[in-house]
Coordinates of C-alpha atoms and ligand atoms in Angstrom, one line a residue:
X5 CA 47.5 -25.6 26.8
X6 CA 46.4 -22.6 28.7
X7 CA 46.6 -20.5 25.5
X8 CA 44.4 -23.0 23.7
X9 CA 41.8 -22.7 26.4
X10 CA 41.8 -18.9 26.2
X11 CA 41.5 -19.1 22.4
X12 CA 38.7 -21.6 22.7
X13 CA 36.9 -19.4 25.3
X14 CA 37.2 -16.4 23.0
X15 CA 35.8 -18.5 20.1
X16 CA 32.9 -19.6 22.3
X17 CA 32.3 -16.0 23.4
X18 CA 32.3 -14.8 19.8
X19 CA 29.8 -17.5 18.9
X20 CA 27.5 -16.5 21.8
X21 CA 27.7 -12.8 20.8
X22 CA 26.8 -13.6 17.2
X23 CA 23.9 -15.8 18.3
X24 CA 22.7 -13.2 20.8
X25 CA 22.2 -10.8 17.9
X26 CA 18.5 -10.5 17.5
X27 CA 16.8 -10.9 14.1
X28 CA 14.7 -7.7 13.9
X29 CA 13.0 -8.9 10.8
X30 CA 11.9 -12.1 12.5
X31 CA 10.8 -10.3 15.6
X32 CA 8.5 -8.1 13.5
X33 CA 7.6 -11.0 11.2
X34 CA 8.5 -9.1 8.0
X35 CA 10.7 -10.0 5.0
X36 CA 14.1 -8.4 4.8
X37 CA 13.0 -6.1 2.0
X38 CA 9.8 -5.0 3.9
X39 CA 8.7 -1.4 3.1
X40 CA 8.3 0.9 6.1
X41 CA 4.5 0.8 6.1
X42 CA 4.6 -2.9 6.5
X43 CA 7.1 -2.6 9.4
X44 CA 5.0 0.0 11.0
X45 CA 1.8 -2.1 10.6
X46 CA 3.4 -5.1 12.1
X47 CA 4.9 -3.1 15.0
X48 CA 1.5 -1.6 15.8
X49 CA -0.1 -5.0 15.7
X50 CA 2.5 -6.8 17.9
X51 CA 3.0 -4.0 20.3
X52 CA -0.7 -4.1 21.1
X53 CA -0.5 -7.8 21.7
X54 CA 2.5 -7.7 24.0
X55 CA 1.8 -4.4 25.8
X56 CA 2.3 -4.9 29.6
X57 CA -1.2 -3.5 30.3
X58 CA -2.6 -6.4 28.5
X59 CA -0.2 -9.0 30.0
X60 CA 0.2 -8.1 33.7
X61 CA 3.1 -10.0 35.4
X62 CA 4.1 -11.7 32.1
X63 CA 7.9 -11.4 31.7
X64 CA 7.9 -13.0 28.3
X65 CA 5.4 -10.5 26.9
X66 CA 7.3 -7.6 28.4
X67 CA 10.5 -8.8 26.7
X68 CA 8.6 -9.2 23.4
X69 CA 7.2 -5.7 23.8
X70 CA 10.8 -4.3 24.2
X71 CA 12.0 -6.3 21.3
X72 CA 9.4 -5.2 18.8
X73 CA 10.1 -1.6 19.9
X74 CA 13.8 -2.1 19.3
X75 CA 13.3 -3.7 16.0
X76 CA 10.9 -1.0 15.0
X77 CA 13.3 1.8 15.9
X78 CA 16.1 0.3 13.9
X79 CA 14.3 -0.8 10.8
X80 CA 12.4 2.5 10.5
X81 CA 15.7 4.4 10.4
X82 CA 17.5 4.1 7.1
X83 CA 20.9 4.6 8.5
X84 CA 20.4 2.2 11.4
X85 CA 18.8 -0.3 9.2
X86 CA 21.7 -0.2 6.7
X87 CA 24.2 -0.7 9.6
X88 CA 22.1 -3.5 11.0
X89 CA 21.8 -5.2 7.6
X90 CA 25.6 -5.2 7.2
X91 CA 27.0 -5.7 10.7
X92 CA 24.0 -6.9 12.8
X93 CA 23.2 -5.7 16.3
X94 CA 26.9 -5.5 17.2
X95 CA 27.4 -3.0 14.4
X96 CA 24.7 -0.9 16.0
X97 CA 26.4 -1.0 19.4
X98 CA 29.6 0.3 17.8
X99 CA 27.7 3.0 16.0
X100 CA 26.2 4.0 19.3
X101 CA 29.7 4.3 20.8
X102 CA 30.4 6.7 18.0
X103 CA 28.5 9.3 20.1
X104 CA 24.9 9.0 18.9
X105 CA 23.4 7.7 22.2
X106 CA 21.5 4.5 22.4
X107 CA 20.2 3.2 19.1
X108 CA 16.9 2.4 20.7
X109 CA 14.1 4.5 22.1
X110 CA 12.0 4.0 25.1
X111 CA 9.4 1.4 24.0
X112 CA 6.6 3.1 25.9
X113 CA 7.4 6.4 24.1
X114 CA 7.0 4.7 20.7
X115 CA 3.8 3.0 21.8
X116 CA 2.3 6.2 23.1
X117 CA 3.1 8.0 19.9
X118 CA 0.7 5.6 18.2
X119 CA -1.8 4.8 20.8
X120 CA -1.6 7.3 23.6
X121 CA -0.3 6.2 27.0
X122 CA -1.7 2.7 27.2
X123 CA -5.0 0.9 27.0
X124 CA -6.8 3.1 29.5
X125 CA -9.3 1.9 32.1
X126 CA -6.4 0.7 34.2
X127 CA -5.4 1.8 37.7
X128 CA -6.1 5.4 37.9
X129 CA -5.1 5.9 34.3
X130 CA -6.9 8.8 32.7
X131 CA -9.3 7.9 29.9
X132 CA -7.4 8.0 26.6
X133 CA -8.3 10.3 23.8
X134 CA -9.5 8.4 20.7
X135 CA -9.4 9.8 17.2
X136 CA -12.5 9.8 14.9
X137 CA -13.2 6.7 12.7
X138 CA -12.4 7.0 9.1
X139 CA -15.1 6.1 6.6
X140 CA -13.9 4.5 3.3
X141 CA -16.1 3.3 0.4
X142 CA -14.8 0.0 -0.9
X143 CA -15.9 -0.6 -4.4
X144 CA -16.1 -4.3 -5.2
X145 CA -17.1 -6.1 -8.3
X146 CA -19.9 -8.7 -8.3
X147 CA -17.3 -11.3 -9.3
X148 CA -15.3 -10.6 -6.1
X149 CA -18.4 -10.8 -4.0
X150 CA -19.3 -14.1 -5.6
X151 CA -15.9 -15.7 -5.5
X152 CA -14.4 -14.0 -2.5
X153 CA -11.3 -11.8 -3.0
X154 CA -8.4 -10.1 -1.4
X155 CA -8.3 -6.4 -2.3
X156 CA -5.3 -4.1 -2.0
X157 CA -6.3 -0.6 -1.2
X158 CA -4.2 2.6 -0.7
X159 CA -5.5 4.9 2.0
X160 CA -4.3 8.5 2.3
X161 CA -4.2 9.4 6.0
X162 CA -2.3 11.3 8.6
X163 CA 0.6 9.3 10.0
X164 CA 3.0 9.9 12.8
X165 CA 6.3 11.2 11.4
X166 CA 8.6 8.1 10.9
X167 CA 11.7 10.3 11.2
X168 CA 11.1 11.5 14.7
X169 CA 8.5 8.9 15.7
X170 CA 6.1 11.7 16.6
X171 CA 8.4 13.5 19.0
X172 CA 8.8 16.5 16.7
X173 CA 12.4 16.8 17.6
X174 CA 15.5 16.2 15.4
X175 CA 16.9 13.8 18.0
X176 CA 15.9 12.7 21.4
X177 CA 18.7 14.9 22.8
X178 CA 16.9 17.9 21.4
X179 CA 14.0 17.5 23.8
X180 CA 14.9 19.5 26.9
X181 CA 13.1 19.9 30.1
X182 CA 11.4 23.3 30.1
X183 CA 13.4 25.7 32.3
X184 CA 10.5 28.1 32.9
X185 CA 8.4 25.5 34.7
X186 CA 11.0 22.9 35.6
X187 CA 9.1 20.3 33.5
X188 CA 5.9 20.6 35.4
X189 CA 4.0 22.3 32.6
X190 CA 2.6 24.8 35.1
X191 CA 3.9 27.9 36.8
X192 CA 2.7 29.4 40.0
X193 CA 1.9 33.1 39.8
X194 CA 1.5 35.3 42.8
X195 CA -1.3 37.9 42.6
X196 CA -1.5 40.6 45.2
X197 CA -5.2 41.0 46.0
X198 CA -4.7 43.6 48.7
X199 CA -1.7 44.8 50.7
X200 CA -0.5 41.8 52.6
X201 CA -2.9 39.5 50.8
X202 CA -1.3 37.4 48.1
X203 CA -3.0 34.6 46.3
X204 CA -1.2 31.9 44.4
X205 CA -2.5 31.0 41.0
X206 CA -1.5 28.0 39.0
X207 CA -1.1 28.6 35.3
X208 CA -0.1 26.7 32.3
X209 CA 3.5 27.4 31.3
X210 CA 3.6 29.7 28.3
X211 CA 7.1 28.7 27.2
X212 CA 6.3 24.9 26.7
X213 CA 2.5 25.3 26.5
X214 CA 2.0 22.9 29.4
X215 CA 4.1 20.2 27.9
X216 CA 7.0 20.4 30.4
X217 CA 9.4 20.0 27.5
X218 CA 10.8 22.2 24.8
X219 CA 12.4 21.2 21.6
X220 CA 15.6 22.9 20.7
X221 CA 15.9 21.5 17.1
X222 CA 12.7 20.4 15.3
X223 CA 12.5 17.4 13.2
X224 CA 13.5 18.3 9.6
X225 CA 11.1 15.7 8.1
X226 CA 7.9 17.1 9.6
X227 CA 9.1 20.5 10.7
X228 CA 8.2 19.7 14.3
X229 CA 4.5 18.9 13.3
X230 CA 4.9 15.3 14.6
X231 CA 2.7 14.1 11.8
X232 CA 2.6 14.1 8.0
X233 CA 0.3 13.0 5.2
X234 CA 1.0 9.4 4.1
X235 CA -0.3 6.6 2.1
X236 CA -0.8 3.2 3.6
X237 CA -1.6 0.0 1.9
X238 CA -4.1 -2.4 3.3
X239 CA -5.2 -5.8 2.2
X240 CA -8.9 -6.4 2.7
X241 CA -10.3 -9.9 2.6
X242 CA -13.7 -10.1 1.0
X243 CA -15.6 -13.2 1.9
X244 CA -17.9 -15.0 -0.5
X245 CA -21.4 -13.5 -0.4
X246 CA -20.5 -10.2 1.4
X247 CA -23.5 -7.9 1.0
X248 CA -23.7 -4.4 -0.4
X249 CA -23.5 -1.9 2.4
X250 CA -21.8 -4.4 4.8
X251 CA -18.9 -2.8 6.8
X252 CA -15.5 -4.2 7.4
X253 CA -13.4 -2.7 10.2
X254 CA -9.7 -2.3 10.6
X255 CA -9.2 -1.5 14.2
X256 CA -7.2 1.6 15.2
X257 CA -5.9 2.3 11.7
X258 CA -7.4 5.7 11.3
X259 CA -5.5 9.0 11.3
X260 CA -2.5 8.9 13.6
X261 CA -1.7 11.7 16.0
X262 CA 0.8 11.5 18.9
X263 CA -0.8 10.7 22.2
X264 CA -4.2 9.8 20.6
X265 CA -5.5 6.3 20.0
X266 CA -6.3 6.2 16.3
X267 CA -9.9 5.6 15.3
X268 CA -10.9 2.6 13.2
X269 CA -11.0 2.5 9.4
X270 CA -14.5 1.5 8.4
X271 CA -14.9 0.1 4.9
X272 CA -18.4 0.1 3.4
X273 CA -18.9 -2.4 0.6
X274 CA -20.3 -0.8 -2.5
X275 CA -21.0 -3.1 -5.5
X276 CA -19.9 -1.9 -8.9
X277 CA -22.9 -2.4 -11.3
X278 CA -22.4 -5.5 -13.4
X279 CA -23.2 -5.5 -17.2
X280 CA -24.9 -9.0 -17.1
X281 CA -26.1 -9.8 -13.5
X282 CA -28.0 -7.9 -11.0
X283 CA -28.0 -9.0 -7.4
X284 CA -31.1 -9.0 -5.3
X285 CA -30.3 -10.4 -1.9
X286 CA -29.1 -14.0 -2.4
X287 CA -30.5 -14.1 -5.9
X288 CA -29.1 -13.1 -9.2
X289 CA -31.1 -11.7 -12.2
X290 CA -30.1 -11.5 -15.8
X291 CA -31.9 -10.5 -19.0
X292 CA -31.1 -12.6 -22.1
X293 CA -32.2 -11.9 -25.6
X294 CA -33.4 -14.7 -27.9
X295 CA -34.5 -14.6 -31.5
X296 CA -38.1 -15.0 -32.6
X297 CA -37.3 -18.5 -33.9
X298 CA -35.7 -19.4 -30.6
X299 CA -38.8 -18.1 -28.8
X300 CA -41.0 -20.3 -31.0
X301 CA -39.1 -23.6 -31.2
X302 CA -36.7 -23.6 -28.3
X303 CA -32.9 -23.2 -28.0
X304 CA -29.8 -24.3 -26.1
X305 CA -27.3 -21.6 -25.0
X306 CA -24.7 -21.1 -22.4
X307 CA -24.2 -18.2 -20.1
X308 CA -20.9 -17.3 -18.5
X309 CA -21.3 -17.1 -14.8
X310 CA -19.4 -14.9 -12.3
X311 CA -16.8 -17.6 -11.7
X312 CA -16.3 -18.2 -15.4
X313 CA -18.3 -21.5 -15.4
X314 CA -21.0 -22.1 -18.0
X315 CA -24.6 -22.2 -17.2
X316 CA -26.7 -24.1 -19.7
X317 CA -29.9 -22.3 -20.7
X318 CA -32.3 -24.7 -22.4
X319 CA -35.9 -24.5 -23.6
X320 CA -37.7 -26.8 -25.9
X321 CA -41.1 -25.1 -26.1
X322 CA -42.4 -21.7 -26.9
X323 CA -40.9 -19.0 -24.7
X324 CA -43.1 -16.0 -24.1
X325 CA -41.6 -12.5 -24.1
X326 CA -40.6 -11.7 -20.5
X327 CA -40.7 -15.3 -19.4
X328 CA -38.5 -15.9 -16.4
X329 CA -36.6 -19.2 -16.0
X330 CA -35.4 -20.1 -12.5
X331 CA -32.0 -21.9 -12.2
X332 CA -31.9 -23.3 -8.7
X333 CA -28.7 -22.8 -6.7
X334 CA -27.0 -20.6 -9.3
X335 CA -27.4 -17.4 -7.3
X336 CA -25.1 -15.7 -4.8
X337 CA -23.4 -17.7 -2.0
X338 CA -24.8 -16.9 1.4
X339 CA -22.3 -14.9 3.5
X340 CA -22.9 -17.0 6.6
X341 CA -22.9 -20.3 4.7
X342 CA -21.1 -19.9 1.4
X343 CA -21.9 -23.5 0.2
X344 CA -25.5 -22.4 0.1
X345 CA -26.5 -20.3 -3.0
X346 CA -29.6 -18.4 -3.9
X347 CA -31.2 -18.8 -7.4
X348 CA -30.5 -17.4 -10.8
X349 CA -33.5 -15.8 -12.6
X350 CA -33.2 -15.5 -16.3
X351 CA -35.7 -13.2 -18.1
X352 CA -36.0 -13.7 -21.8
X353 CA -36.5 -10.9 -24.2
X354 CA -37.4 -11.7 -27.7
X355 CA -35.9 -9.7 -30.5
X356 CA -38.6 -9.3 -33.2
X357 CA -37.7 -8.9 -36.9
X358 CA -37.8 -5.4 -38.3
X359 CA -38.9 -6.5 -41.7
X360 CA -40.9 -9.5 -43.1
X361 CA -40.8 -10.8 -46.6
X362 CA -44.1 -10.9 -48.5
X363 CA -43.7 -14.7 -49.1
X364 CA -43.4 -15.3 -45.4
X365 CA -46.4 -13.2 -44.6
X366 CA -48.4 -15.1 -47.1
X367 CA -47.3 -18.4 -45.7
X368 CA -48.1 -17.3 -42.2
X369 CA -51.5 -16.1 -43.2
X370 CA -52.2 -19.5 -44.7
X371 CA -51.1 -21.1 -41.4
X372 CA -48.7 -23.3 -43.3
X373 CA -46.2 -25.4 -41.5
X374 CA -42.6 -24.7 -42.5
X375 CA -39.2 -25.7 -41.1
X376 CA -37.5 -22.5 -39.8
X377 CA -34.1 -23.3 -41.2
X378 CA -35.4 -23.3 -44.8
X379 CA -37.6 -20.2 -44.5
X380 CA -36.0 -17.6 -42.2
X381 CA -38.5 -15.6 -40.3
X382 CA -36.5 -12.5 -40.4
X383 CA -33.6 -11.1 -42.3
X384 CA -30.8 -11.3 -39.7
X385 CA -31.0 -15.0 -40.1
Ligands
ZN4 ZN1 9.3 14.4 12.4
ZN5 ZN1 7.4 25.0 30.7

């Protein structure tokens, strides 16, 4: 009986342990096959949301902030991620006991690698340094501006090294307190001004260049530079009716540098010229050619619009060269109210025949009436 109880307790304990294992993919809201740039992007987004500076006295947010940092550390490390995928969090614990130290990093260290110390403006916190904004031209087709679109774009930028997370060291154990300054970053030098008169001068430590820390083994991936060039993929939503020259901002996604808050990526919409339509504000313009016969007797045609729909072009009287027909509501959608459209202006250009038969000229001179389908006015017909 007693044995059964013990066995049951162990079973319950095991169950609890398994359930206590955290789902890092769920925490970062990424699929199990998520690439590193997606993991990083989600980390950056979530860590900003849950940072204690933004959620004072909020225990839940503090826990989430820790969790996203733990998930980020593990999923960004190929070895740790492989262990986690196979054996879960427990596997990582055992791996740690293998002498590699904690599998996690200080969440505030990771955060500061991306964004500097915190959000600034807090209690006596120094003003954070912020990197420059990055300007990117976003070339968009008129179809996408008419229909709305979601555009994938690759941006080459400086990123924090994902091997050392911006520390520049091979491992966290390779970061040592500077012995020359005792970690203060400054040294006191005594200068004798005159016999018996000594002044103390505070100087930046040469050995650690004021960092207070020295790295014994640099990170092999970035050679201790803390950053590298990288490509990041973004998905930009283009709303219907977005205007040329309009800017779309991705906050704090500019070049990364440890200890510096990244600037924004500012996309400027640039419309790729369209072969059929020209946009002027909310209106669209197009030039259509018609034959001389069509100009004289009328026509019925269809024009393929930017959403693939057909616009009926119909005239049943004489159309002068350069005549502009207005089709109400067939222009661009208004950005602020996409159900409202501008107008479509169709300018007709008449193609004249290059050659006329003598018979036709004679008939015309006589002012005779003739049905066009029997006596073509020009040779192409
Ligand atoms: Zn590195
Ligand atoms: Zn030093």
